[in-house]
Coordinates of C-alpha atoms in Angstrom, one line a residue:
Chain A
M288 CA 78.7 92.4 166.3
L289 CA 77.7 88.7 165.0
T290 CA 77.6 86.3 166.5
D291 CA 78.8 82.7 165.3
D292 CA 74.8 82.5 165.7
Q293 CA 73.4 85.8 163.9
L294 CA 76.3 84.7 161.3
F295 CA 74.5 81.0 160.4
R296 CA 71.4 83.0 160.4
L297 CA 72.7 85.1 157.4
C298 CA 74.4 81.8 155.7
R299 CA 71.7 79.9 156.1
A300 CA 69.2 82.9 153.9
R301 CA 71.6 83.7 152.3
E302 CA 71.1 79.2 150.8
R303 CA 67.8 80.2 151.1
L304 CA 67.5 82.8 148.6
R305 CA 70.2 80.7 146.2
E306 CA 66.9 78.1 146.1
V307 CA 64.6 78.6 143.6
S308 CA 60.9 77.1 144.5
E309 CA 57.5 77.4 143.4
P310 CA 56.4 79.9 144.3
G311 CA 59.6 81.5 144.9
Q312 CA 59.5 82.4 148.9
S313 CA 59.5 86.4 149.9
V314 CA 63.0 88.0 151.3
A315 CA 60.0 88.7 153.8
E316 CA 59.5 85.3 155.0
I317 CA 63.1 84.4 154.2
A318 CA 63.9 87.5 156.7
C319 CA 61.0 86.4 159.4
E320 CA 63.1 82.7 159.5
A321 CA 66.4 84.2 160.5
G322 CA 64.3 86.2 163.0
L323 CA 64.8 89.2 161.9
S324 CA 62.5 92.8 160.8
P325 CA 62.5 92.8 157.1
A326 CA 64.5 95.7 157.3
H327 CA 67.3 94.1 159.6
F328 CA 67.3 91.6 157.7
I329 CA 68.1 93.8 154.4
R330 CA 70.7 96.2 156.1
R331 CA 72.9 93.2 157.7
F332 CA 72.7 90.9 155.1
A333 CA 73.9 93.9 152.9
A334 CA 76.1 94.8 155.2
V335 CA 77.6 91.4 155.9
F336 CA 77.7 90.1 152.3
G337 CA 77.9 93.6 150.3
E338 CA 74.2 93.7 148.8
T339 CA 71.4 93.5 149.5
P340 CA 69.2 90.0 149.8
H341 CA 67.4 90.7 145.9
Q342 CA 70.7 91.9 144.8
F343 CA 71.9 88.7 145.3
R344 CA 69.1 86.6 144.6
I345 CA 69.2 88.7 140.9
R346 CA 73.1 87.9 140.7
T347 CA 73.2 84.4 141.7
R348 CA 70.2 83.2 138.8
L349 CA 72.0 86.2 136.5
E350 CA 75.5 83.9 136.8
S351 CA 74.2 80.5 136.5
A352 CA 72.0 81.2 133.8
R353 CA 75.2 82.1 131.7
R354 CA 77.0 79.3 133.3
M355 CA 73.9 77.2 130.9
L356 CA 73.7 79.5 127.9
V357 CA 77.1 78.6 127.8
L358 CA 76.5 75.0 127.6
G359 CA 74.2 75.1 125.5
E360 CA 71.6 72.8 126.1
R361 CA 69.1 74.1 126.5
S362 CA 67.0 77.2 125.4
V363 CA 66.9 81.2 126.3
T364 CA 63.8 80.8 127.1
S365 CA 63.8 77.8 129.8
I366 CA 67.2 78.9 130.6
C367 CA 65.3 82.4 131.9
M368 CA 62.3 80.1 133.6
S369 CA 64.6 77.2 134.8
V370 CA 67.2 80.5 137.0
G371 CA 63.6 81.7 138.4
F372 CA 62.2 85.3 135.6
A373 CA 58.9 85.3 134.9
S374 CA 59.3 87.0 131.9
L375 CA 62.4 86.3 129.4
G376 CA 62.0 90.5 129.0
S377 CA 62.9 91.2 131.4
F378 CA 65.5 88.4 132.1
S379 CA 67.3 89.7 129.1
W380 CA 67.0 93.2 130.4
R381 CA 69.1 92.2 133.6
F382 CA 71.4 90.0 131.8
A383 CA 71.8 92.3 129.1
Q384 CA 72.7 95.5 132.1
R385 CA 74.4 92.7 133.8
F386 CA 77.0 91.6 130.9
G387 CA 76.7 94.2 128.5
E388 CA 75.4 91.9 125.4
P389 CA 71.3 90.1 125.8
P390 CA 71.7 86.3 126.8
S391 CA 71.8 84.7 123.2
A392 CA 74.6 86.3 122.0
Y393 CA 76.8 85.9 125.1
R394 CA 75.6 82.0 123.5
R395 CA 76.6 82.3 120.3
R396 CA 79.9 84.0 120.9
L397 CA 80.6 81.7 123.7
F398 CA 78.9 78.4 122.4
P399 CA 81.4 77.3 120.4
S400 CA 84.7 77.1 123.2
V401 CA 83.1 74.0 124.9
E402 CA 85.0 71.4 123.6
I403 CA 83.3 68.6 125.4
P404 CA 79.8 69.5 125.5
G405 CA 78.1 70.1 129.5
H406 CA 81.6 70.9 130.7
L407 CA 82.3 74.8 130.3
P408 CA 86.2 75.3 129.0
A409 CA 88.4 76.1 131.9
Y410 CA 89.1 79.9 130.9
L411 CA 85.1 80.2 132.3
V412 CA 85.9 78.4 135.8
P413 CA 89.8 79.5 136.7
G414 CA 91.7 78.5 139.4
C415 CA 93.9 80.5 141.2
V416 CA 97.0 81.3 139.4
T417 CA 96.1 80.1 136.0
L418 CA 94.0 83.8 135.7
M419 CA 98.1 85.0 136.5
N420 CA 99.0 83.2 133.8
A421 CA 96.3 84.2 130.6
A422 CA 96.4 88.3 132.3
W423 CA 100.8 88.2 132.4
T424 CA 100.4 86.5 128.3
A425 CA 97.4 88.7 126.8
A426 CA 99.8 91.6 128.5
P427 CA 103.4 90.5 128.2
Q428 CA 104.8 94.3 129.0
F429 CA 103.3 94.1 132.0
P430 CA 105.7 94.2 135.0
R431 CA 105.7 91.6 136.9
S432 CA 106.3 92.8 140.9
A433 CA 106.7 95.5 142.2
D434 CA 111.0 96.3 141.5
A435 CA 110.2 96.6 138.1
R436 CA 107.9 99.8 138.3
Chain B
M146 CA 112.0 82.1 146.0
R147 CA 110.0 84.7 147.5
I148 CA 106.3 85.0 148.9
R149 CA 104.9 88.4 147.4
L150 CA 101.0 86.9 146.5
N151 CA 98.3 86.2 148.3
S152 CA 95.0 86.0 146.9
V153 CA 91.0 85.2 148.3
Y154 CA 88.2 84.1 146.6
V155 CA 85.8 86.9 145.6
D156 CA 82.5 86.7 144.7
D157 CA 82.5 89.5 142.3
Q158 CA 85.4 91.4 142.2
S159 CA 84.1 94.5 141.3
K160 CA 82.7 94.9 144.8
A161 CA 85.0 93.2 145.9
L162 CA 87.9 95.7 144.4
R163 CA 86.0 98.3 145.9
F164 CA 85.8 96.7 149.7
Y165 CA 89.6 96.6 149.3
T166 CA 90.1 99.7 148.3
D167 CA 87.4 102.3 149.6
V168 CA 86.7 100.5 152.8
L169 CA 90.3 98.8 153.3
G170 CA 92.2 101.4 152.4
F171 CA 94.4 99.8 150.1
V172 CA 95.6 100.1 146.3
K173 CA 94.5 98.4 143.5
S174 CA 98.4 97.9 142.2
Q175 CA 97.1 95.5 139.3
E176 CA 94.0 95.0 136.1
I177 CA 93.7 93.0 134.0
P178 CA 91.3 92.0 131.7
V179 CA 91.4 88.7 131.2
G180 CA 88.1 87.1 128.7
E181 CA 84.6 87.7 131.9
F182 CA 87.0 88.5 135.0
R183 CA 90.2 90.9 135.3
W184 CA 93.2 90.3 137.3
I185 CA 93.5 92.7 139.8
T186 CA 95.9 92.9 142.6
V187 CA 96.2 95.3 145.7
K188 CA 98.9 96.8 147.7
S189 CA 99.0 98.5 151.4
P190 CA 100.2 102.0 151.4
E191 CA 102.1 101.6 154.1
G192 CA 104.9 99.2 152.0
G193 CA 105.9 95.8 151.7
D194 CA 106.9 93.6 148.6
A195 CA 102.9 91.7 148.8
E196 CA 100.3 92.1 147.2
L197 CA 97.0 91.0 147.2
S198 CA 94.8 88.9 144.3
L199 CA 91.4 89.3 144.7
E200 CA 90.5 85.8 142.5
P201 CA 86.9 85.0 141.3
N202 CA 85.4 82.4 143.3
A203 CA 83.7 81.1 139.8
N204 CA 85.0 77.9 140.2
P205 CA 82.7 75.4 142.2
A206 CA 85.8 74.0 144.3
A207 CA 86.4 77.6 145.2
K208 CA 82.5 78.3 146.1
T209 CA 82.7 75.3 148.0
F210 CA 85.3 76.1 150.3
Q211 CA 84.6 79.3 150.5
E212 CA 81.5 79.3 152.3
A213 CA 82.3 76.7 154.2
L214 CA 84.8 77.6 156.0
F215 CA 82.4 81.4 156.4
S216 CA 80.1 79.9 157.3
Q217 CA 81.8 78.3 159.9
G218 CA 82.9 81.2 161.4
I219 CA 86.7 80.8 159.9
P220 CA 88.4 83.8 158.6
L221 CA 90.3 82.8 155.5
T222 CA 93.8 85.4 155.9
A223 CA 94.9 88.0 158.5
F224 CA 96.0 91.2 158.0
E225 CA 98.9 93.1 160.3
V226 CA 97.5 95.9 161.6
D227 CA 99.6 98.6 164.1
D228 CA 96.2 99.3 166.0
I229 CA 94.1 96.9 166.6
R230 CA 91.5 99.3 168.3
A231 CA 91.0 102.7 166.3
E232 CA 91.5 100.5 162.7
H233 CA 88.5 99.0 164.1
Q234 CA 86.6 102.0 165.3
R235 CA 87.7 103.4 161.8
L236 CA 86.1 100.1 159.8
R237 CA 82.3 99.9 162.1
A238 CA 81.9 103.5 161.5
L239 CA 82.0 102.4 157.6
G240 CA 79.6 100.4 158.3
V241 CA 81.8 96.9 158.8
E242 CA 80.7 94.4 160.8
F243 CA 82.7 91.9 162.5
T244 CA 82.2 88.5 164.4
T245 CA 85.3 89.2 167.0
E246 CA 85.7 92.3 168.7
P247 CA 89.4 93.3 168.9
M248 CA 89.9 90.4 172.1
Q249 CA 93.6 89.0 173.1
A250 CA 95.2 86.2 172.3
G251 CA 97.8 86.1 173.8
P252 CA 100.6 87.9 173.0
V253 CA 98.6 89.6 169.7
S254 CA 95.6 91.1 170.0
I255 CA 93.1 90.1 166.7
A256 CA 89.6 91.1 165.3
V257 CA 87.9 89.5 163.1
F258 CA 84.9 91.0 159.9
A259 CA 83.5 90.6 156.7
D260 CA 84.8 91.7 154.0
T261 CA 81.4 91.9 151.4
C262 CA 82.9 88.9 149.2
G263 CA 82.2 86.5 151.6
N264 CA 85.0 85.5 154.0
L265 CA 86.2 86.3 157.2
I266 CA 89.4 88.2 157.6
Q267 CA 91.4 88.4 159.9
I268 CA 93.1 91.8 161.4
Y269 CA 96.1 91.2 164.4
Q270 CA 97.9 93.4 166.0
P271 CA 101.8 91.9 166.4
P272 CA 103.4 92.0 169.8
G273 CA 104.6 95.2 171.2
G274 CA 102.5 96.9 167.9

């Protein structure tokens, strides 16, 4: 069972993994801070957050990069470095693997949808039922409730 | 007016769909692509009208809300079960981490677990259940 203290330590470790610092903290160092051995930390983190610390770190970096790419204020290389990737090659490869297209293509496709400079278009930051409205607009034939099936 | 829809914020919709179906045992009801995201709902195989939407937490306000509740140990929502001890055993065997083991809270029994998507979820067994 997870005690309040363990839960709090894991939350703090998650914060650490999100930070981009030079030199970056290793997973082993973060585990140590959480008071766990690396193996135990990785297992516990994955059981609570559904992905390993490394996977979490990569996913959050790619998601930050994706937002910056849409805003179009910085070069792809500068974004790659600022989210903590050391090489443009591995950044592009991981980005494409996760989102289905390389960073530059993603920017070309979505930058034109930015209407207010510096602000993401609303459909990239959906809130609750806005997504439902969009889904049913896109697929109006979809049954709206259980009794329609 | 009816209550047919509830939602939980999730940090990754694919991961969430796997956990809510493969582990919790709900069944997928709707899945409609909307740009970068999907409108996904699941429902209980045991019946009932309500569907649960797996909402992306892409909005920073959602993320802040979700993380604050989680780090304070507060469940985002609760699901009803018939036998809380059996459900606890089943989920434990599937690797689910509990922050509260089954316990009596007045007339109901409750337990709380992490849903692997950034939330704590409470399950409860109603009195006489």
